[in-house]
Amino acid sequence: MEIIDKQYVEFQCLEAEQPIGNMYIGILDSDVLEYISYADVRRIELGKDNRDVEDYIGIQRELNPNREKEIGKYVNLIDATFPNSIILAISSDYAEYNPDTKMMKILYKDDIAKVLDGQHRIAGLRHYEKEARTFQCIVTIYIDMELEDQAIVFATINKEQKNVSNSLVADLYSFAESRSPQKSAHNIVRALNAKEGSPFYKRIKILGNARNKELETITQDTFVKNIINYISKDPQSDRDFYKRHKSKKLEYVRGNELNRYFLRNIFIDDTEDYIIAQIIWNFFHAVQNKWPNAWNEITPNIILNRSTGFIALMRFFKHAYLSFNKIGEIITKEQFAEIFDKIDIKEEDLNKEKYVPGSSGQGQLYRDLIEKSGLQ
C-alpha cells in the first residue's frame, strides 16, 4: 500500500466477478481505512441531524459506544485479528482499478467510502496504540454500487444478527428501484401507518423500534410478512425477475394457487399498490368498528391490536376476502362488516387469559373467528 503525495492511496487488489457485479479485494492500513470510510460514525458522535437516509437509517446501524470500547481493547491484544473483510462502497469519482497492474487507486480523502459492514471494527481501530501499518485490514470494495444493491448486501449480511431488526431489513427494500413483493408490502405498511383515518394510523413500529410504545403495538416486520404471505411463495425470485426484466410482468396465477396467493394478480397489475392497501384498510376498518374499544384502547391485557390478534385476523382475512368470490376487486368496509356482524365474540373476551400471547392464542382466536363467522 502506498500513499502518493497525500492525494491517492494505491494498493494491489484481486478482482472477483459475482452476479451482483465485480468486487475488489485488497488490504489497507487501519488508519487509512478509518480516514477514507464513513458509516455516519462522526455524524452520530457530533449529534448532527442531517444524516441522509441513504447513508445511515437505511444502510448502517447506530454506533454502539460500548461495542467500540470493547473492540478498542481487543485490537491491542497480542493475538488480535479481524479475519473477515470490511465491505466498502465507493463512487468511481474516487476510485479506479487497473486490471493490467491489478492496482486500485483511491482518492486519499476523508469520508469517501461508505461502510456496508464493519463500522464497529473501524471505530475500534481508532484506539489501536501501535503503528497503523501493523494492523492491516482485508477490504472488499464495490464501485458505483446502486443503493438498492447496497441495501441488499447489508440485509444479507445482517438479517441473522439479533441486533438488526427484521423491520429494518424490510425497510431497506424501499430503496429498490425495481418492483418486488417486499417493496410493495413495505410501501403499503408505511401508507397505512401514515394516513390519518387509517385503522393503523401511527400504530405500527416502523423499523421495529417503537417511538411511542403506548400506541405502536404491531411491528413493521410482522405486518410485511403477513402481506407477502398472500402475494408470493418465493418473493426473492419475484424480486429477481423484476430486476432482470424491468418492462415485463410476472405470470398470473390461477386455480388453487390463486386462492392461496389471492393478492398476487393484484400485485402484478397494480403498480401503485393502492388496491391491496385499500382492501386491508377496509377489512381492519370493519374490525375497528366491531370491537372499537379493544382495537383503539392500548391496555396490557387486550390482545386484539397486538401481534396475537393481528396475526389471527390476517389469517382470517383470507377466508373473509375469498368468501365474496371477487378476487381482484376491492371489498368494501360495509361488505366486510357483514361478516363481522355474525361473530359474537365480546370485547372483554379478547384478553390474554382467553387468548394466550403467541401461536396458541393466535390459533385459538383464528379458529373462533372461522367458527362464529360460518366461513371455511
Coordinates of C-alpha atoms in Angstrom, one line a residue:
M1 CA 0.0 0.0 0.0
E2 CA 1.3 3.4 -1.0
I3 CA 0.1 6.9 -0.3
I4 CA 1.0 9.2 -3.3
D5 CA 1.7 12.8 -2.4
K6 CA -1.1 12.6 0.2
Q7 CA -3.6 12.6 -2.6
Y8 CA -4.1 9.0 -3.5
V9 CA -3.7 5.6 -1.8
E10 CA -2.7 2.8 -4.2
F11 CA -2.7 -0.9 -3.4
Q12 CA -3.0 -4.3 -5.0
C13 CA -6.4 -5.8 -5.4
L14 CA -7.9 -9.0 -6.7
E15 CA -11.0 -8.6 -8.9
A16 CA -13.8 -11.1 -8.4
E17 CA -16.9 -11.4 -10.6
Q18 CA -20.3 -12.3 -9.0
P19 CA -23.9 -11.9 -10.2
I20 CA -24.3 -8.6 -8.3
G21 CA -21.2 -7.2 -10.1
N22 CA -17.5 -7.1 -9.7
M23 CA -15.8 -6.6 -6.4
Y24 CA -12.2 -5.9 -5.4
I25 CA -10.4 -7.5 -2.5
G26 CA -7.3 -5.7 -1.0
I27 CA -5.5 -4.7 2.2
L28 CA -5.5 -1.3 3.8
D29 CA -3.7 0.1 6.8
S30 CA -6.1 0.7 9.7
D31 CA -5.6 4.5 9.8
V32 CA -6.2 4.8 6.1
L33 CA -9.3 2.7 6.3
E34 CA -10.7 4.8 9.2
Y35 CA -9.8 8.1 7.3
I36 CA -11.5 7.3 4.0
S37 CA -14.5 5.5 5.3
Y38 CA -17.8 6.6 6.8
A39 CA -20.8 5.0 8.3
D40 CA -22.2 8.1 10.0
V41 CA -19.8 7.4 12.9
R42 CA -18.7 11.0 13.1
R43 CA -22.1 12.3 12.4
I44 CA -23.5 10.3 15.3
E45 CA -20.8 11.4 17.6
L46 CA -21.3 15.0 16.8
G47 CA -25.0 14.8 17.1
K48 CA -25.7 16.2 13.6
D49 CA -29.2 15.9 12.4
N50 CA -28.5 16.0 8.6
R51 CA -28.0 12.2 8.4
D52 CA -29.1 11.1 5.0
V53 CA -31.4 8.1 4.8
E54 CA -29.1 6.6 2.2
D55 CA -26.1 6.9 4.5
Y56 CA -27.5 6.0 7.8
I57 CA -31.0 4.9 8.5
G58 CA -31.2 2.5 5.5
I59 CA -27.7 1.1 5.5
Q60 CA -25.9 1.2 8.8
R61 CA -26.7 0.5 12.4
E62 CA -26.0 3.1 15.1
L63 CA -22.6 3.1 16.5
N64 CA -22.6 1.4 19.9
P65 CA -20.1 3.1 22.2
N66 CA -19.7 0.1 24.4
R67 CA -19.1 -2.1 21.4
E68 CA -16.4 0.4 20.1
K69 CA -14.8 0.4 23.5
E70 CA -14.8 -3.4 23.7
I71 CA -13.2 -3.7 20.2
G72 CA -10.8 -0.9 21.1
K73 CA -9.4 -3.1 23.9
Y74 CA -9.4 -6.2 21.8
V75 CA -7.3 -4.7 19.0
N76 CA -4.5 -4.1 21.4
L77 CA -4.2 -7.7 22.5
I78 CA -1.2 -9.6 21.3
D79 CA -3.3 -12.0 19.2
A80 CA -5.9 -9.6 17.9
T81 CA -7.2 -10.3 14.4
F82 CA -10.0 -9.3 12.0
P83 CA -10.1 -12.3 9.6
N84 CA -13.3 -11.2 7.8
S85 CA -13.4 -8.5 5.2
I86 CA -14.7 -5.0 5.8
I87 CA -17.1 -4.1 3.0
L88 CA -17.0 -0.7 1.3
A89 CA -18.9 1.0 -1.5
I90 CA -17.1 3.8 -3.3
S91 CA -18.0 6.0 -6.3
S92 CA -15.9 5.8 -9.4
D93 CA -15.3 9.5 -8.9
Y94 CA -12.9 8.5 -6.1
A95 CA -11.7 5.1 -7.2
E96 CA -10.1 3.5 -10.3
Y97 CA -9.0 -0.1 -10.8
N98 CA -6.3 -1.1 -13.4
P99 CA -6.9 -4.7 -14.4
D100 CA -3.5 -4.9 -16.1
T101 CA -1.4 -4.0 -13.0
K102 CA -4.1 -5.2 -10.6
M103 CA -3.8 -1.9 -8.7
M104 CA -6.6 0.1 -7.0
K105 CA -6.2 3.8 -6.8
I106 CA -8.4 5.7 -4.3
L107 CA -8.5 9.4 -3.6
Y108 CA -7.0 9.9 -0.2
K109 CA -9.8 12.0 1.2
D110 CA -12.0 11.9 4.3
D111 CA -15.3 10.1 4.1
I112 CA -15.4 8.8 0.5
A113 CA -16.0 5.1 1.2
K114 CA -19.4 4.0 2.6
V115 CA -19.1 1.1 5.1
L116 CA -21.7 -1.6 4.4
D117 CA -20.3 -3.9 7.0
G118 CA -17.6 -3.4 9.7
Q119 CA -18.3 0.0 11.2
H120 CA -17.6 -1.1 14.8
R121 CA -14.3 -2.7 13.8
I122 CA -13.2 0.5 12.1
A123 CA -14.3 2.6 15.2
G124 CA -12.4 0.2 17.5
L125 CA -9.3 0.6 15.4
R126 CA -9.2 4.2 16.3
H127 CA -8.0 3.0 19.7
Y128 CA -5.1 1.0 18.3
E129 CA -1.9 2.0 20.1
K130 CA 0.8 0.8 17.7
E131 CA 1.6 1.9 14.2
A132 CA -1.3 1.6 11.9
R133 CA 0.7 -0.5 9.3
T134 CA 1.0 -3.2 11.9
F135 CA -2.8 -3.8 11.8
Q136 CA -3.9 -4.1 8.2
C137 CA -7.5 -5.0 7.3
I138 CA -8.9 -7.0 4.4
V139 CA -11.4 -4.9 2.5
T140 CA -13.9 -5.8 -0.2
I141 CA -14.8 -2.8 -2.4
Y142 CA -17.8 -2.3 -4.7
I143 CA -17.5 0.6 -7.2
D144 CA -20.6 2.5 -8.2
M145 CA -22.9 0.1 -6.5
E146 CA -26.6 1.0 -6.7
L147 CA -28.3 1.9 -3.5
E148 CA -30.7 -1.0 -3.8
D149 CA -27.8 -3.4 -4.1
Q150 CA -26.1 -1.8 -1.1
A151 CA -29.3 -2.4 0.9
I152 CA -29.5 -6.0 -0.2
V153 CA -25.9 -6.7 0.7
F154 CA -26.5 -5.1 4.2
A155 CA -29.6 -7.2 4.6
T156 CA -27.9 -10.4 3.5
I157 CA -25.1 -9.9 6.0
N158 CA -27.1 -8.7 8.9
K159 CA -30.6 -10.2 8.9
E160 CA -29.5 -13.1 11.1
Q161 CA -27.9 -10.8 13.7
K162 CA -30.2 -10.2 16.6
N163 CA -29.2 -6.5 17.0
V164 CA -30.5 -5.8 13.5
S165 CA -34.3 -5.8 13.5
N166 CA -36.2 -7.6 10.8
S167 CA -38.2 -4.4 10.3
L168 CA -35.0 -2.6 9.3
V169 CA -34.3 -5.3 6.8
A170 CA -37.8 -4.9 5.4
D171 CA -37.3 -1.1 5.3
L172 CA -34.3 -1.5 3.1
Y173 CA -36.4 -2.8 0.3
S174 CA -38.0 0.7 0.0
F175 CA -34.7 1.8 -1.7
A176 CA -35.3 -0.6 -4.6
E177 CA -35.9 0.9 -8.0
S178 CA -37.4 -2.3 -9.3
R179 CA -40.7 -3.9 -8.1
S180 CA -40.9 -6.7 -5.6
P181 CA -43.3 -8.1 -3.0
Q182 CA -41.1 -6.8 -0.3
K183 CA -41.1 -3.3 -1.6
S184 CA -44.9 -3.3 -2.1
A185 CA -45.6 -4.7 1.3
H186 CA -43.3 -2.1 2.9
N187 CA -45.0 0.7 1.0
I188 CA -48.4 -0.5 2.0
V189 CA -47.5 -0.7 5.7
R190 CA -45.9 2.7 5.6
A191 CA -49.0 4.2 3.9
L192 CA -51.4 2.6 6.4
N193 CA -49.3 3.9 9.3
A194 CA -49.0 7.4 7.9
K195 CA -52.6 8.1 6.6
E196 CA -54.9 9.8 9.1
G197 CA -58.1 7.8 9.4
S198 CA -56.4 4.5 8.8
P199 CA -57.1 1.8 11.4
F200 CA -53.3 1.6 11.7
Y201 CA -52.6 5.4 11.9
K202 CA -49.4 5.8 14.0
R203 CA -49.9 2.2 15.3
I204 CA -47.0 0.4 13.6
K205 CA -43.5 0.1 15.0
I206 CA -41.6 1.3 11.9
L207 CA -38.1 -0.1 11.9
G208 CA -39.1 -2.3 14.9
N209 CA -38.3 0.4 17.4
A210 CA -41.4 1.9 19.0
R211 CA -41.2 5.7 19.3
N212 CA -44.5 5.7 21.2
K213 CA -44.7 2.4 22.9
E214 CA -48.2 3.1 24.2
L215 CA -49.6 3.4 20.7
E216 CA -47.3 1.4 18.4
T217 CA -48.3 -2.3 19.0
I218 CA -47.5 -4.1 15.7
T219 CA -44.1 -4.3 14.2
Q220 CA -43.4 -3.4 10.6
D221 CA -41.8 -6.8 10.1
T222 CA -44.9 -8.7 11.3
F223 CA -47.2 -6.7 9.0
V224 CA -44.9 -7.0 6.0
K225 CA -44.6 -10.8 6.3
N226 CA -48.4 -11.3 6.6
I227 CA -49.0 -9.3 3.4
I228 CA -46.3 -11.1 1.5
N229 CA -47.8 -14.5 2.5
Y230 CA -50.7 -13.7 0.2
I231 CA -48.6 -12.3 -2.7
S232 CA -45.8 -14.7 -3.2
K233 CA -44.4 -18.1 -2.3
D234 CA -40.9 -17.0 -3.4
P235 CA -40.5 -13.2 -3.0
Q236 CA -36.8 -13.3 -3.7
S237 CA -37.4 -14.9 -7.1
D238 CA -40.1 -12.4 -7.9
R239 CA -37.7 -9.6 -7.0
D240 CA -35.0 -11.2 -9.2
F241 CA -37.5 -11.4 -12.1
Y242 CA -38.3 -7.7 -11.9
K243 CA -34.6 -6.7 -11.7
R244 CA -33.8 -8.8 -14.8
H245 CA -37.0 -7.8 -16.7
K246 CA -37.9 -4.2 -15.8
S247 CA -40.6 -3.9 -18.5
K248 CA -42.2 -7.3 -18.1
K249 CA -44.8 -8.7 -15.8
L250 CA -44.9 -11.9 -13.8
E251 CA -47.3 -14.6 -15.0
Y252 CA -50.8 -14.6 -13.4
V253 CA -51.7 -17.4 -11.0
R254 CA -54.9 -19.4 -11.4
G255 CA -57.0 -22.1 -9.7
N256 CA -55.8 -23.3 -6.3
E257 CA -52.7 -21.2 -6.4
L258 CA -54.8 -18.1 -6.9
N259 CA -56.8 -19.0 -3.8
R260 CA -53.6 -19.4 -1.9
Y261 CA -52.0 -16.2 -3.2
F262 CA -55.2 -14.2 -3.8
L263 CA -53.4 -10.8 -3.7
R264 CA -50.8 -11.8 -6.3
N265 CA -52.5 -10.9 -9.5
I266 CA -53.5 -7.5 -7.9
F267 CA -49.8 -7.0 -7.1
I268 CA -48.8 -7.8 -10.7
D269 CA -51.3 -5.3 -12.2
D270 CA -51.5 -2.5 -9.6
T271 CA -48.0 -1.0 -9.7
E272 CA -49.1 1.7 -7.2
D273 CA -50.2 -0.9 -4.6
Y274 CA -53.3 1.1 -4.0
I275 CA -55.8 -1.8 -4.3
I276 CA -54.1 -4.1 -1.8
A277 CA -53.7 -1.2 0.7
Q278 CA -57.4 -0.3 0.3
I279 CA -58.6 -3.9 0.8
I280 CA -56.6 -4.2 4.0
W281 CA -57.8 -0.8 5.2
N282 CA -61.4 -1.8 4.6
F283 CA -61.0 -5.2 6.4
F284 CA -59.5 -3.7 9.5
H285 CA -61.9 -0.8 9.5
A286 CA -64.6 -3.4 9.9
V287 CA -62.5 -4.9 12.8
Q288 CA -62.2 -1.5 14.4
N289 CA -66.0 -0.9 14.2
K290 CA -66.8 -4.3 15.5
W291 CA -64.6 -4.0 18.6
P292 CA -63.8 -0.3 18.9
N293 CA -62.6 -0.4 22.5
A294 CA -60.4 -3.5 22.1
W295 CA -58.9 -2.0 18.9
N296 CA -58.4 1.6 19.9
E297 CA -57.5 1.3 23.5
I298 CA -54.0 0.3 24.5
T299 CA -54.2 -1.8 27.6
P300 CA -51.7 -4.5 28.6
N301 CA -54.4 -7.3 28.8
I302 CA -56.1 -6.8 25.4
I303 CA -54.6 -8.8 22.5
L304 CA -56.7 -7.6 19.5
N305 CA -54.4 -4.7 18.5
R306 CA -51.2 -6.6 19.2
S307 CA -49.4 -9.4 17.3
T308 CA -51.6 -12.1 18.7
G309 CA -54.8 -10.5 17.5
F310 CA -53.3 -9.1 14.3
I311 CA -51.8 -12.4 13.1
A312 CA -55.1 -14.2 13.8
L313 CA -57.0 -11.6 11.9
M314 CA -54.7 -11.7 8.9
R315 CA -55.2 -15.5 8.8
F316 CA -59.0 -14.9 8.9
F317 CA -58.6 -12.1 6.3
K318 CA -58.0 -14.7 3.6
H319 CA -61.3 -16.5 4.3
A320 CA -63.2 -13.2 4.6
Y321 CA -61.9 -11.9 1.2
L322 CA -62.4 -15.2 -0.7
S323 CA -65.9 -15.6 0.6
F324 CA -67.1 -12.9 -1.8
N325 CA -65.8 -14.7 -4.9
K326 CA -64.4 -11.4 -6.3
I327 CA -60.7 -12.0 -6.4
G328 CA -59.0 -8.9 -7.8
E329 CA -61.7 -6.5 -6.7
I330 CA -61.9 -4.2 -3.7
I331 CA -64.2 -5.5 -1.0
T332 CA -65.8 -2.5 0.8
K333 CA -65.9 -1.8 4.5
E334 CA -69.6 -2.5 4.6
Q335 CA -69.2 -5.9 3.0
F336 CA -66.5 -6.9 5.5
A337 CA -68.7 -5.6 8.2
E338 CA -71.5 -8.1 7.3
I339 CA -69.1 -10.9 8.1
F340 CA -68.1 -9.4 11.5
D341 CA -71.8 -8.8 12.4
K342 CA -72.2 -12.6 12.6
I343 CA -69.3 -13.0 15.1
D344 CA -70.4 -12.9 18.7
I345 CA -67.1 -12.6 20.4
K346 CA -67.3 -10.0 23.2
E347 CA -64.7 -7.3 23.5
E348 CA -63.9 -8.2 27.1
D349 CA -63.1 -11.7 26.0
L350 CA -60.2 -10.5 23.7
N351 CA -57.8 -10.8 26.6
K352 CA -54.5 -12.6 27.4
E353 CA -56.3 -15.1 29.7
K354 CA -58.5 -16.4 26.9
Y355 CA -56.1 -15.9 24.0
V356 CA -52.6 -16.5 25.4
P357 CA -50.0 -14.4 23.6
G358 CA -48.1 -16.5 21.0
S359 CA -49.0 -19.1 18.5
S360 CA -51.5 -20.9 20.7
G361 CA -53.6 -17.7 21.3
Q362 CA -53.3 -16.8 17.6
G363 CA -54.6 -20.2 16.6
Q364 CA -57.5 -20.2 19.1
L365 CA -58.7 -16.7 18.0
Y366 CA -58.4 -17.7 14.3
R367 CA -60.5 -20.9 14.9
D368 CA -63.1 -18.9 16.9
L369 CA -63.4 -16.4 14.1
I370 CA -63.9 -19.1 11.5
E371 CA -66.4 -21.0 13.6
K372 CA -68.5 -18.0 14.6
S373 CA -68.5 -16.4 11.1
G374 CA -69.5 -19.6 9.4
L375 CA -66.7 -19.3 6.9
Q376 CA -64.4 -22.1 5.8

